[in-house]
Amino acid sequence: MGETINIKELFQTLKKRIWLIALITIIAAIISAVISFFVLTPVYESKTQILVNQAKSDQQLYNATEVQTNIQLINTYNVIIKSPAILDKVKSELNLDRTVEDLNSQITVSSAKDSQVVEITVQDPSPQVAAQIANKTAKVFQAQISKIMKIDNVSVLSKAEVKGTVSPIKPQPLLNIAIAIVVGLMVGVGLAFLLEFLDNTLKTEQDIENILELPVMGVITTIKDVPKATNVQRPDVTARVPQRGETLGS
């Protein structure tokens, strides 16, 4: 029974503060929408792929040892791709007005497990610039790796292209608004319970009974003021004094 009363009180608290919860949720959603649409800069993504593969002779079409060696070298290639030796040339050839460190933060290099394919992903406010950086990075790496490691086993598998209308990968307004609504609800509910916890005023006889742990003997109900009647005609009553010898009512 105690649990039922507590749950009922929780719902009563939420019902009493529903306006506060709704207000906080709406404000959070509006702020998130304004920031997503008008404050944050859209960021676009472009990708290119390079293939790490040894040149094969006609007599040796497939060598498992060489494939395994290439796969092990991919981790080394991932580091070299983002090194100043590569990005410095990318920056100068594209005339980018940013530092090598900034360019490094825009580029992500990844590869699937046991795969000879390396994917270069670039994020930039301009989709065209992102594609240029991705393609140029792959091209410079392909040209420089033979000088750095004295090998020639890298080929460009696919180039980054900008086709038609491109959607930014971030921000995602709908996702941001949904997250803001959830956060707003959580904050609103928490604040509602906090205000209820801090409110120590007595409002009902149940509050008095709970605090004093004594039964309530009586309750004074609230009486609304009754408007005074106006222009009420009183009945015409004429009193007559009985004469000698007459009885009352004759």
CSV table of C-alpha atoms in Angstrom, one decimal:
chain,number,residue,atom,x,y,z
A,1,MET,CA,0.0,0.0,0.0
A,2,GLY,CA,2.9,2.3,0.8
A,3,GLU,CA,4.4,1.9,-2.6
A,4,THR,CA,1.1,2.6,-4.3
A,5,ILE,CA,0.8,5.9,-2.3
A,6,ASN,CA,4.4,6.9,-3.2
A,7,ILE,CA,3.8,6.2,-6.9
A,8,LYS,CA,0.6,8.2,-6.8
A,9,GLU,CA,2.4,11.1,-5.1
A,10,LEU,CA,5.1,11.0,-7.8
A,11,PHE,CA,2.5,11.3,-10.5
A,12,GLN,CA,0.7,14.0,-8.7
A,13,THR,CA,4.0,15.9,-8.4
A,14,LEU,CA,4.6,15.6,-12.1
A,15,LYS,CA,1.0,16.6,-12.9
A,16,LYS,CA,1.3,19.7,-10.7
A,17,ARG,CA,4.6,20.8,-12.3
A,18,ILE,CA,3.7,19.7,-15.9
A,19,TRP,CA,3.9,23.3,-17.1
A,20,LEU,CA,7.4,23.6,-15.8
A,21,ILE,CA,8.5,20.4,-17.5
A,22,ALA,CA,6.9,21.4,-20.8
A,23,LEU,CA,8.5,24.8,-20.6
A,24,ILE,CA,12.0,23.6,-20.0
A,25,THR,CA,11.6,20.9,-22.8
A,26,ILE,CA,10.4,23.5,-25.3
A,27,ILE,CA,13.2,25.9,-24.5
A,28,ALA,CA,15.8,23.2,-24.8
A,29,ALA,CA,14.4,22.1,-28.2
A,30,ILE,CA,14.3,25.7,-29.5
A,31,ILE,CA,17.9,26.4,-28.4
A,32,SER,CA,19.1,23.2,-30.0
A,33,ALA,CA,17.3,24.0,-33.3
A,34,VAL,CA,18.8,27.6,-33.4
A,35,ILE,CA,22.3,26.4,-32.7
A,36,SER,CA,22.0,23.5,-35.2
A,37,PHE,CA,20.6,25.6,-38.0
A,38,PHE,CA,22.2,29.0,-37.5
A,39,VAL,CA,25.3,28.7,-35.3
A,40,LEU,CA,27.1,25.5,-36.2
A,41,THR,CA,29.0,25.3,-39.5
A,42,PRO,CA,28.0,22.4,-41.7
A,43,VAL,CA,30.8,19.9,-42.2
A,44,TYR,CA,31.1,17.6,-45.3
A,45,GLU,CA,33.0,14.4,-45.7
A,46,SER,CA,34.8,12.9,-48.7
A,47,LYS,CA,36.7,9.6,-49.0
A,48,THR,CA,39.3,8.0,-51.2
A,49,GLN,CA,40.8,4.6,-51.2
A,50,ILE,CA,44.3,3.3,-51.9
A,51,LEU,CA,45.4,-0.3,-52.4
A,52,VAL,CA,48.6,-1.7,-50.9
A,53,ASN,CA,49.7,-4.4,-53.3
A,54,GLN,CA,53.1,-5.7,-54.5
A,55,ALA,CA,53.7,-5.9,-58.2
A,56,LYS,CA,53.5,-9.5,-59.4
A,57,SER,CA,55.5,-11.2,-62.1
A,58,ASP,CA,53.9,-13.5,-64.6
A,59,GLN,CA,55.5,-16.5,-62.9
A,60,GLN,CA,54.3,-15.5,-59.4
A,61,LEU,CA,50.6,-14.7,-59.6
A,62,TYR,CA,49.9,-14.9,-55.8
A,63,ASN,CA,52.2,-15.1,-52.8
A,64,ALA,CA,50.5,-15.3,-49.4
A,65,THR,CA,53.7,-14.1,-47.7
A,66,GLU,CA,53.8,-10.9,-49.6
A,67,VAL,CA,50.1,-10.2,-48.9
A,68,GLN,CA,50.6,-10.7,-45.2
A,69,THR,CA,53.6,-8.4,-45.4
A,70,ASN,CA,51.6,-5.7,-47.1
A,71,ILE,CA,48.8,-6.0,-44.4
A,72,GLN,CA,51.4,-5.6,-41.7
A,73,LEU,CA,52.8,-2.5,-43.4
A,74,ILE,CA,49.4,-0.8,-43.5
A,75,ASN,CA,49.7,0.4,-39.9
A,76,THR,CA,53.0,2.1,-40.9
A,77,TYR,CA,51.3,3.6,-43.9
A,78,ASN,CA,48.5,5.0,-41.8
A,79,VAL,CA,51.0,6.9,-39.7
A,80,ILE,CA,53.0,8.1,-42.8
A,81,ILE,CA,49.9,9.4,-44.5
A,82,LYS,CA,49.2,11.9,-41.6
A,83,SER,CA,52.9,12.8,-41.2
A,84,PRO,CA,54.2,16.3,-41.9
A,85,ALA,CA,56.3,14.8,-44.8
A,86,ILE,CA,53.0,14.2,-46.7
A,87,LEU,CA,50.7,16.9,-45.3
A,88,ASP,CA,53.2,19.6,-45.9
A,89,LYS,CA,53.2,18.9,-49.6
A,90,VAL,CA,49.4,18.7,-49.6
A,91,LYS,CA,49.1,22.0,-47.9
A,92,SER,CA,51.6,23.8,-50.3
A,93,GLU,CA,50.2,22.2,-53.5
A,94,LEU,CA,46.6,23.1,-52.6
A,95,ASN,CA,47.5,26.5,-51.2
A,96,LEU,CA,45.6,25.8,-48.0
A,97,ASP,CA,45.4,28.6,-45.4
A,98,ARG,CA,45.7,26.3,-42.4
A,99,THR,CA,48.5,24.7,-40.4
A,100,VAL,CA,49.6,21.1,-40.9
A,101,GLU,CA,48.2,20.3,-37.4
A,102,ASP,CA,44.8,21.6,-38.5
A,103,LEU,CA,45.0,19.6,-41.7
A,104,ASN,CA,46.0,16.5,-39.7
A,105,SER,CA,42.9,16.9,-37.5
A,106,GLN,CA,40.7,16.9,-40.6
A,107,ILE,CA,42.0,13.6,-41.9
A,108,THR,CA,41.2,10.1,-40.7
A,109,VAL,CA,43.0,7.0,-42.0
A,110,SER,CA,41.4,3.6,-41.5
A,111,SER,CA,41.5,0.1,-42.9
A,112,ALA,CA,39.5,-3.1,-42.4
A,113,LYS,CA,41.0,-6.0,-40.6
A,114,ASP,CA,43.2,-8.2,-42.8
A,115,SER,CA,42.6,-5.9,-45.7
A,116,GLN,CA,45.0,-4.2,-48.1
A,117,VAL,CA,42.7,-1.3,-48.7
A,118,VAL,CA,43.3,2.0,-46.8
A,119,GLU,CA,40.6,4.6,-46.7
A,120,ILE,CA,41.4,8.3,-46.3
A,121,THR,CA,38.5,10.3,-45.0
A,122,VAL,CA,38.5,14.1,-44.9
A,123,GLN,CA,36.1,16.5,-43.3
A,124,ASP,CA,35.8,20.1,-44.3
A,125,PRO,CA,33.2,22.9,-44.4
A,126,SER,CA,33.4,22.7,-48.2
A,127,PRO,CA,32.7,19.4,-50.0
A,128,GLN,CA,34.9,20.4,-52.9
A,129,VAL,CA,37.8,21.2,-50.6
A,130,ALA,CA,37.3,17.9,-48.7
A,131,ALA,CA,37.5,16.0,-52.0
A,132,GLN,CA,40.6,17.9,-53.1
A,133,ILE,CA,42.4,17.2,-49.9
A,134,ALA,CA,41.5,13.5,-50.0
A,135,ASN,CA,42.7,13.0,-53.6
A,136,LYS,CA,45.8,15.1,-53.1
A,137,THR,CA,46.8,13.2,-49.9
A,138,ALA,CA,46.5,9.9,-51.7
A,139,LYS,CA,48.4,11.2,-54.7
A,140,VAL,CA,51.3,12.7,-52.6
A,141,PHE,CA,51.5,9.6,-50.5
A,142,GLN,CA,51.7,7.4,-53.6
A,143,ALA,CA,54.5,9.5,-55.0
A,144,GLN,CA,56.5,9.9,-51.7
A,145,ILE,CA,56.2,6.4,-50.3
A,146,SER,CA,58.7,5.1,-52.8
A,147,LYS,CA,61.2,7.7,-51.5
A,148,ILE,CA,60.4,7.2,-47.9
A,149,MET,CA,60.4,3.3,-47.8
A,150,LYS,CA,62.1,2.5,-51.1
A,151,ILE,CA,59.1,0.5,-52.3
A,152,ASP,CA,56.4,1.0,-54.9
A,153,ASN,CA,53.3,-0.9,-53.9
A,154,VAL,CA,50.6,1.7,-53.6
A,155,SER,CA,47.9,2.4,-56.1
A,156,VAL,CA,44.8,4.6,-55.9
A,157,LEU,CA,41.7,2.4,-55.9
A,158,SER,CA,39.0,5.1,-56.0
A,159,LYS,CA,39.0,8.9,-56.0
A,160,ALA,CA,36.9,11.3,-54.0
A,161,GLU,CA,34.1,12.9,-56.0
A,162,VAL,CA,31.4,15.5,-55.4
A,163,LYS,CA,28.2,14.5,-57.1
A,164,GLY,CA,25.1,16.6,-57.1
A,165,THR,CA,23.7,17.9,-53.8
A,166,VAL,CA,25.8,16.7,-50.9
A,167,SER,CA,24.4,16.6,-47.4
A,168,PRO,CA,26.6,17.5,-44.4
A,169,ILE,CA,27.5,14.8,-42.0
A,170,LYS,CA,27.2,17.3,-39.1
A,171,PRO,CA,25.5,18.9,-37.5
A,172,GLN,CA,22.4,16.7,-37.5
A,173,PRO,CA,19.6,19.0,-36.5
A,174,LEU,CA,16.9,16.4,-36.0
A,175,LEU,CA,19.2,14.2,-33.8
A,176,ASN,CA,20.3,17.3,-31.8
A,177,ILE,CA,16.7,18.4,-31.2
A,178,ALA,CA,15.7,14.9,-30.1
A,179,ILE,CA,18.6,14.8,-27.7
A,180,ALA,CA,17.7,18.3,-26.4
A,181,ILE,CA,14.1,17.1,-25.8
A,182,VAL,CA,15.2,14.1,-23.8
A,183,VAL,CA,17.6,16.3,-21.8
A,184,GLY,CA,14.9,18.9,-21.3
A,185,LEU,CA,12.5,16.3,-20.0
A,186,MET,CA,15.1,14.9,-17.6
A,187,VAL,CA,16.0,18.4,-16.3
A,188,GLY,CA,12.3,19.4,-16.0
A,189,VAL,CA,11.4,16.2,-14.1
A,190,GLY,CA,14.4,16.6,-11.8
A,191,LEU,CA,13.6,20.2,-11.1
A,192,ALA,CA,9.9,19.4,-10.4
A,193,PHE,CA,10.9,16.8,-7.8
A,194,LEU,CA,13.5,19.2,-6.3
A,195,LEU,CA,10.9,22.0,-5.9
A,196,GLU,CA,8.5,19.5,-4.4
A,197,PHE,CA,11.2,18.3,-1.9
A,198,LEU,CA,12.0,21.9,-0.9
A,199,ASP,CA,8.4,22.9,-0.5
A,200,ASN,CA,7.7,22.4,3.3
A,201,THR,CA,4.3,24.1,3.5
A,202,LEU,CA,1.3,22.3,4.7
A,203,LYS,CA,-1.5,22.2,2.2
A,204,THR,CA,-3.9,19.4,3.2
A,205,GLU,CA,-4.9,17.6,6.3
A,206,GLN,CA,-3.0,14.6,5.0
A,207,ASP,CA,0.2,16.7,5.3
A,208,ILE,CA,-0.6,17.4,9.0
A,209,GLU,CA,-1.3,13.8,9.7
A,210,ASN,CA,1.9,12.6,8.1
A,211,ILE,CA,4.1,15.1,10.0
A,212,LEU,CA,2.5,15.1,13.4
A,213,GLU,CA,1.5,11.4,13.2
A,214,LEU,CA,-1.8,12.2,14.9
A,215,PRO,CA,-5.3,11.6,13.6
A,216,VAL,CA,-7.2,14.6,12.3
A,217,MET,CA,-10.2,15.2,14.5
A,218,GLY,CA,-11.9,17.8,12.4
A,219,VAL,CA,-11.6,19.9,9.2
A,220,ILE,CA,-12.8,23.4,8.6
A,221,THR,CA,-14.1,23.5,5.1
A,222,THR,CA,-13.8,26.5,2.8
A,223,ILE,CA,-17.0,28.5,2.6
A,224,LYS,CA,-17.5,30.7,-0.3
A,225,ASP,CA,-19.1,34.1,0.1
A,226,VAL,CA,-22.8,34.1,-0.8
A,227,PRO,CA,-23.9,37.2,-2.6
A,228,LYS,CA,-26.4,39.3,-0.8
A,229,ALA,CA,-29.9,39.2,-2.3
A,230,THR,CA,-31.3,42.6,-3.5
A,231,ASN,CA,-34.8,43.8,-4.1
A,232,VAL,CA,-36.4,40.9,-2.1
A,233,GLN,CA,-40.0,41.7,-1.3
A,234,ARG,CA,-41.1,40.8,2.1
A,235,PRO,CA,-44.6,39.4,2.6
A,236,ASP,CA,-47.2,41.9,3.8
A,237,VAL,CA,-48.1,40.8,7.4
A,238,THR,CA,-50.7,42.9,9.3
A,239,ALA,CA,-50.9,42.3,13.1
A,240,ARG,CA,-54.2,42.9,14.8
A,241,VAL,CA,-54.7,43.1,18.5
A,242,PRO,CA,-57.7,41.0,19.6
A,243,GLN,CA,-60.6,42.8,21.2
A,244,ARG,CA,-62.2,41.9,24.6
A,245,GLY,CA,-64.2,38.8,24.3
A,246,GLU,CA,-62.4,37.6,21.1
A,247,THR,CA,-60.2,34.6,21.0
A,248,LEU,CA,-57.0,34.5,19.0
A,249,GLY,CA,-57.7,33.1,15.6
A,250,SER,CA,-61.5,34.0,15.5
